[in-house]
Amino acid sequence: MSEIILRKYHGVGNDYLIFDPKKNDVVLNERLIKQLCRRNIGVGADGILYGPLIEDKKIKVRIFNPDGSEAEKSGNGIRIFSRYLKDAGYVKEKKYYLTTKAGDTLVTFLDDAGERMRVDMGYAVFEAEQIPALGFEGEVVGESIFFCEKEQVIDEPVMVDGKEWKITCVSMGNPNCVIMLERVDREKALHLGPYVENAKYFPNRINMQLCQIVDEKNIQVEIYERGAGYTFASGTGACAAAAASHRLGLVEDAVTVHMHGGDLFIEFEKDGRIFMTGSVVYIGKITVAEQFFA
């Protein structure tokens, strides 16, 4: 009888399942990903981390959303998978590189247990073509989103459901749309998220962050992710919201991002490179019966 052996972790409330192909004979496919991630009749998770995979002597992880689509990058996923690699004995060094679909990421363990990490998240990209955020029109049609075509989408007016919002689009290796608000809450994220995620202007869909400036060192963020929906936290989302706030001159070079599931500390170096610091919690080992995926 075959079984699936999983490990589950969370990073500030963003939970992932680890599917290690070295410890499972079952083939991971879109149907199984959807089944495992469903919270009522499956195990439940914000996504699945598949690996480690060794390619060109590099350690690689594939990141899957609950709808079966593959993500380029996940800040919390990188930290969670790094903790798993430490726990499972794959990585013993204090620093190592993890490869995702978006490229290589340097991870530094800040304690011996690997519970707390500092991750080099690279640079925020604001060029619309690279996000991508394309094909905008300078008119309103019904409830459609609009603004004039520009090379960068920074603090631009957007009409959604008859209201104007200010958005900044940024890539952290994955596409993000940051909406600045006086006050953020879960209900606004749930209302705006599906529309923004699937707007025709974002050909790869997009993650949305609602961002409230608390002060120059703190921001509050609510997140709606493509392929996952409302999530308690996001590492790349936290970096994107902080990068948008920093670009607009609203925060300093070090900012704490407060999310529903907890906090992440984001730092900007003089050249714009972004570092994220946060912890990971091990939830446990999960054995899934053969009948579940037969």
Short mmCIF file of C-alpha atoms in Angstrom, two decimals:
data_model
loop_
_atom_site.label_atom_id
_atom_site.label_comp_id
_atom_site.label_asym_id
_atom_site.label_seq_id
_atom_site.Cartn_x
_atom_site.Cartn_y
_atom_site.Cartn_z
CA MET A 1 0.00 0.00 0.00
CA SER A 2 1.28 3.47 -0.94
CA GLU A 3 1.06 6.44 1.37
CA ILE A 4 2.01 10.07 1.08
CA ILE A 5 4.35 11.38 3.76
CA LEU A 6 4.23 15.15 4.22
CA ARG A 7 5.73 17.71 6.56
CA LYS A 8 3.77 20.84 7.45
CA TYR A 9 5.20 24.20 8.51
CA HIS A 10 3.99 27.76 8.70
CA GLY A 11 5.69 31.12 8.39
CA VAL A 12 3.69 33.84 10.16
CA GLY A 13 0.48 31.95 9.44
CA ASN A 14 1.27 31.14 5.79
CA ASP A 15 1.19 27.31 5.83
CA TYR A 16 2.80 24.93 3.36
CA LEU A 17 3.04 21.18 2.90
CA ILE A 18 6.43 19.69 2.00
CA PHE A 19 6.22 16.92 -0.61
CA ASP A 20 9.67 15.31 -0.78
CA PRO A 21 9.95 13.12 -3.92
CA LYS A 22 12.78 11.19 -2.25
CA LYS A 23 10.32 9.96 0.39
CA ASN A 24 7.23 9.42 -1.77
CA ASP A 25 6.50 7.08 -4.69
CA VAL A 26 3.27 8.84 -5.60
CA VAL A 27 3.39 11.27 -8.53
CA LEU A 28 2.39 14.83 -7.60
CA ASN A 29 -0.09 16.23 -10.11
CA GLU A 30 -2.60 19.08 -10.29
CA ARG A 31 -5.50 16.96 -9.01
CA LEU A 32 -3.53 15.76 -5.99
CA ILE A 33 -2.29 19.28 -5.19
CA LYS A 34 -5.88 20.53 -5.13
CA GLN A 35 -6.99 17.62 -2.95
CA LEU A 36 -4.20 18.02 -0.42
CA CYS A 37 -4.59 21.79 -0.07
CA ARG A 38 -8.37 21.75 0.51
CA ARG A 39 -9.01 22.58 4.14
CA ASN A 40 -12.31 20.79 4.67
CA ILE A 41 -11.72 17.48 2.95
CA GLY A 42 -7.95 17.48 2.52
CA VAL A 43 -4.95 18.26 4.69
CA GLY A 44 -5.22 22.01 4.10
CA ALA A 45 -2.49 24.47 3.11
CA ASP A 46 -1.69 27.66 1.24
CA GLY A 47 0.45 25.61 -1.12
CA ILE A 48 2.84 22.70 -1.64
CA LEU A 49 6.63 22.83 -1.76
CA TYR A 50 7.99 20.05 -3.97
CA GLY A 51 11.60 19.07 -3.45
CA PRO A 52 14.49 19.00 -2.96
CA LEU A 53 15.37 18.65 -6.61
CA ILE A 54 19.02 18.73 -7.64
CA GLU A 55 19.68 20.48 -10.96
CA ASP A 56 23.19 21.54 -12.05
CA LYS A 57 24.37 20.85 -8.49
CA LYS A 58 21.81 23.36 -7.17
CA ILE A 59 19.07 22.67 -4.64
CA LYS A 60 15.72 23.53 -6.20
CA VAL A 61 12.15 23.70 -4.95
CA ARG A 62 8.95 23.96 -7.00
CA ILE A 63 6.14 26.00 -5.46
CA PHE A 64 2.52 25.11 -6.17
CA ASN A 65 -0.60 27.13 -5.34
CA PRO A 66 -3.77 25.41 -4.03
CA ASP A 67 -5.33 25.59 -7.51
CA GLY A 68 -2.44 23.57 -8.94
CA SER A 69 -0.69 26.47 -10.69
CA GLU A 70 3.04 26.96 -10.16
CA ALA A 71 4.39 30.11 -8.52
CA GLU A 72 7.71 31.70 -9.43
CA LYS A 73 8.66 32.56 -5.87
CA SER A 74 7.40 32.65 -2.28
CA GLY A 75 9.24 34.38 0.54
CA ASN A 76 7.54 32.33 3.23
CA GLY A 77 7.90 29.21 1.06
CA ILE A 78 11.64 29.78 0.79
CA ARG A 79 11.98 30.09 4.56
CA ILE A 80 9.75 27.09 5.21
CA PHE A 81 11.55 24.87 2.73
CA SER A 82 14.90 25.98 4.12
CA ARG A 83 13.76 24.94 7.60
CA TYR A 84 12.74 21.56 6.20
CA LEU A 85 16.13 21.12 4.50
CA LYS A 86 17.78 21.86 7.84
CA ASP A 87 15.49 19.51 9.76
CA ALA A 88 15.93 16.68 7.25
CA GLY A 89 19.73 17.04 7.16
CA TYR A 90 19.98 18.12 3.53
CA VAL A 91 21.64 21.42 4.49
CA LYS A 92 24.13 21.85 7.33
CA GLU A 93 25.76 25.15 6.38
CA LYS A 94 24.81 28.49 7.93
CA LYS A 95 24.30 29.95 4.46
CA TYR A 96 23.17 28.30 1.25
CA TYR A 97 21.43 29.07 -2.07
CA LEU A 98 17.94 27.80 -2.88
CA THR A 99 16.72 27.86 -6.47
CA THR A 100 13.12 28.63 -7.38
CA LYS A 101 11.51 29.31 -10.74
CA ALA A 102 12.53 32.96 -10.25
CA GLY A 103 16.23 32.14 -9.71
CA ASP A 104 18.70 31.66 -6.86
CA THR A 105 18.09 33.01 -3.36
CA LEU A 106 20.65 33.28 -0.55
CA VAL A 107 19.31 32.09 2.81
CA THR A 108 21.13 32.69 6.11
CA PHE A 109 20.13 30.73 9.22
CA LEU A 110 20.21 32.94 12.29
CA ASP A 111 20.08 30.12 14.84
CA ASP A 112 21.26 26.50 15.05
CA ALA A 113 17.74 25.06 14.81
CA GLY A 114 17.04 26.92 11.58
CA GLU A 115 13.89 28.49 12.99
CA ARG A 116 14.83 32.07 12.12
CA MET A 117 16.25 33.18 8.78
CA ARG A 118 17.37 36.22 6.83
CA VAL A 119 16.64 35.93 3.12
CA ASP A 120 18.15 37.96 0.29
CA MET A 121 15.02 38.74 -1.73
CA GLY A 122 16.86 40.65 -4.47
CA TYR A 123 15.51 43.84 -6.00
CA ALA A 124 12.00 45.15 -6.50
CA VAL A 125 11.22 45.61 -10.21
CA PHE A 126 8.81 48.39 -11.13
CA GLU A 127 8.99 48.14 -14.94
CA ALA A 128 5.46 47.28 -16.09
CA GLU A 129 6.58 44.98 -18.90
CA GLN A 130 8.58 42.81 -16.51
CA ILE A 131 5.78 42.44 -13.92
CA PRO A 132 3.85 42.11 -16.32
CA ALA A 133 1.16 44.81 -16.16
CA LEU A 134 0.14 45.54 -19.73
CA GLY A 135 -2.54 46.90 -22.02
CA PHE A 136 -4.08 49.55 -19.80
CA GLU A 137 -6.50 52.00 -21.35
CA GLY A 138 -7.21 55.59 -20.41
CA GLU A 139 -10.94 55.14 -20.02
CA VAL A 140 -13.55 53.59 -17.76
CA VAL A 141 -15.86 50.90 -19.08
CA GLY A 142 -18.35 49.75 -16.49
CA GLU A 143 -16.32 48.66 -13.47
CA SER A 144 -13.09 48.12 -15.40
CA ILE A 145 -9.72 49.12 -14.04
CA PHE A 146 -7.97 51.93 -15.94
CA PHE A 147 -5.07 54.31 -16.23
CA CYS A 148 -2.85 55.64 -19.01
CA GLU A 149 -0.13 53.33 -20.31
CA LYS A 150 3.21 53.95 -18.59
CA GLU A 151 6.57 52.24 -18.27
CA GLN A 152 6.04 52.02 -14.51
CA VAL A 153 2.81 51.76 -12.56
CA ILE A 154 3.46 53.85 -9.44
CA ASP A 155 0.72 55.48 -7.36
CA GLU A 156 -1.65 55.43 -10.32
CA PRO A 157 -5.43 55.96 -10.03
CA VAL A 158 -7.59 52.90 -10.60
CA MET A 159 -11.36 52.63 -10.81
CA VAL A 160 -12.87 49.49 -9.28
CA ASP A 161 -16.57 49.19 -8.51
CA GLY A 162 -17.06 52.92 -9.01
CA LYS A 163 -14.32 53.92 -6.57
CA GLU A 164 -10.83 55.24 -7.15
CA TRP A 165 -7.82 53.48 -5.65
CA LYS A 166 -4.09 54.23 -5.88
CA ILE A 167 -1.98 51.28 -7.01
CA THR A 168 1.69 50.48 -7.43
CA CYS A 169 2.71 47.36 -9.37
CA VAL A 170 5.97 45.63 -8.49
CA SER A 171 7.67 42.31 -9.14
CA MET A 172 9.56 40.44 -6.42
CA GLY A 173 10.14 37.56 -8.84
CA ASN A 174 6.34 37.28 -8.93
CA PRO A 175 3.75 39.95 -9.86
CA ASN A 176 2.22 42.16 -7.15
CA CYS A 177 -0.28 45.01 -7.05
CA VAL A 178 -0.08 47.22 -3.93
CA ILE A 179 -3.09 49.38 -3.07
CA MET A 180 -2.48 52.15 -0.54
CA LEU A 181 -5.36 52.76 1.89
CA GLU A 182 -6.00 54.80 5.03
CA ARG A 183 -7.16 51.60 6.71
CA VAL A 184 -6.99 47.97 5.62
CA ASP A 185 -9.10 44.98 6.61
CA ARG A 186 -9.90 41.43 5.53
CA GLU A 187 -13.27 42.35 4.04
CA LYS A 188 -11.70 44.85 1.60
CA ALA A 189 -9.12 42.25 0.56
CA LEU A 190 -11.81 39.65 -0.08
CA HIS A 191 -13.87 42.15 -2.08
CA LEU A 192 -11.11 43.56 -4.29
CA GLY A 193 -8.85 40.50 -4.51
CA PRO A 194 -10.65 38.40 -7.14
CA TYR A 195 -11.13 41.38 -9.45
CA VAL A 196 -7.53 42.55 -9.23
CA GLU A 197 -6.06 39.04 -9.50
CA ASN A 198 -7.90 38.27 -12.72
CA ALA A 199 -7.93 41.68 -14.41
CA LYS A 200 -7.04 41.40 -18.11
CA TYR A 201 -4.15 43.79 -17.63
CA PHE A 202 -2.24 41.14 -15.68
CA PRO A 203 -1.64 38.28 -18.16
CA ASN A 204 -0.05 36.07 -15.48
CA ARG A 205 -2.65 37.15 -12.90
CA ILE A 206 -1.35 39.09 -9.90
CA ASN A 207 -1.07 39.07 -6.12
CA MET A 208 -2.73 41.96 -4.30
CA GLN A 209 -1.62 43.72 -1.11
CA LEU A 210 -3.72 46.31 0.68
CA CYS A 211 -1.25 48.54 2.52
CA GLN A 212 -1.75 50.96 5.41
CA ILE A 213 1.11 53.19 6.59
CA VAL A 214 1.20 53.07 10.39
CA ASP A 215 4.36 55.16 10.67
CA GLU A 216 7.79 55.35 9.00
CA LYS A 217 8.85 52.03 10.53
CA ASN A 218 5.60 50.02 10.36
CA ILE A 219 2.99 49.09 7.76
CA GLN A 220 -0.15 46.97 8.02
CA VAL A 221 -0.92 44.67 5.09
CA GLU A 222 -3.82 42.44 4.01
CA ILE A 223 -3.11 39.96 1.22
CA TYR A 224 -5.01 38.20 -1.55
CA GLU A 225 -2.84 35.83 -3.59
CA ARG A 226 -3.43 34.46 -7.06
CA GLY A 227 -4.32 30.80 -6.96
CA ALA A 228 -4.74 30.86 -3.19
CA GLY A 229 -7.13 33.67 -2.23
CA TYR A 230 -6.97 35.47 1.11
CA THR A 231 -3.85 34.47 3.04
CA PHE A 232 -2.67 35.26 6.56
CA ALA A 233 0.75 36.36 5.32
CA SER A 234 3.14 36.43 2.37
CA GLY A 235 6.88 36.95 2.26
CA THR A 236 7.04 38.30 -1.28
CA GLY A 237 3.83 40.24 -0.58
CA ALA A 238 5.39 41.83 2.48
CA CYS A 239 8.46 42.78 0.43
CA ALA A 240 6.30 44.17 -2.38
CA ALA A 241 4.22 46.30 -0.01
CA ALA A 242 7.34 47.54 1.75
CA ALA A 243 9.04 48.26 -1.60
CA ALA A 244 6.04 50.25 -2.86
CA SER A 245 5.90 52.20 0.42
CA HIS A 246 9.65 52.83 0.27
CA ARG A 247 9.49 53.96 -3.39
CA LEU A 248 6.76 56.44 -2.44
CA GLY A 249 8.93 57.81 0.39
CA LEU A 250 6.51 56.72 3.10
CA VAL A 251 8.83 54.45 5.13
CA GLU A 252 12.48 54.27 6.19
CA ASP A 253 15.11 51.71 5.14
CA ALA A 254 13.95 49.23 7.78
CA VAL A 255 10.26 48.47 8.19
CA THR A 256 8.18 45.90 10.05
CA VAL A 257 5.31 44.50 7.98
CA HIS A 258 2.36 43.51 10.15
CA MET A 259 0.04 40.90 8.64
CA HIS A 260 -2.87 38.84 9.91
CA GLY A 261 -0.57 35.91 10.72
CA GLY A 262 2.36 37.84 12.16
CA ASP A 263 5.26 40.16 11.35
CA LEU A 264 8.21 40.19 8.96
CA PHE A 265 11.16 42.56 9.12
CA ILE A 266 12.18 44.08 5.78
CA GLU A 267 15.45 45.98 5.18
CA PHE A 268 16.58 48.02 2.17
CA GLU A 269 20.28 48.39 1.39
CA LYS A 270 21.60 51.55 -0.28
CA ASP A 271 21.55 49.90 -3.70
CA GLY A 272 17.92 48.83 -3.21
CA ARG A 273 18.54 45.16 -2.39
CA ILE A 274 15.86 43.81 -0.05
CA PHE A 275 16.36 41.46 2.90
CA MET A 276 13.55 39.70 4.76
CA THR A 277 13.86 38.29 8.27
CA GLY A 278 11.32 35.98 9.86
CA SER A 279 10.73 32.70 11.66
CA VAL A 280 9.23 29.33 10.72
CA VAL A 281 7.23 26.94 12.92
CA TYR A 282 7.19 23.17 12.42
CA ILE A 283 3.66 21.79 12.69
CA GLY A 284 4.23 18.08 12.18
CA LYS A 285 4.49 14.97 10.03
CA ILE A 286 1.37 13.93 8.14
CA THR A 287 0.63 10.52 6.61
CA VAL A 288 -2.07 10.51 3.95
CA ALA A 289 -3.90 7.22 3.32
CA GLU A 290 -3.91 5.62 -0.12
CA GLN A 291 -7.70 5.80 -0.34
CA PHE A 292 -7.47 9.60 -0.29
CA PHE A 293 -5.63 9.91 -3.59
CA ALA A 294 -6.63 6.67 -5.33
#
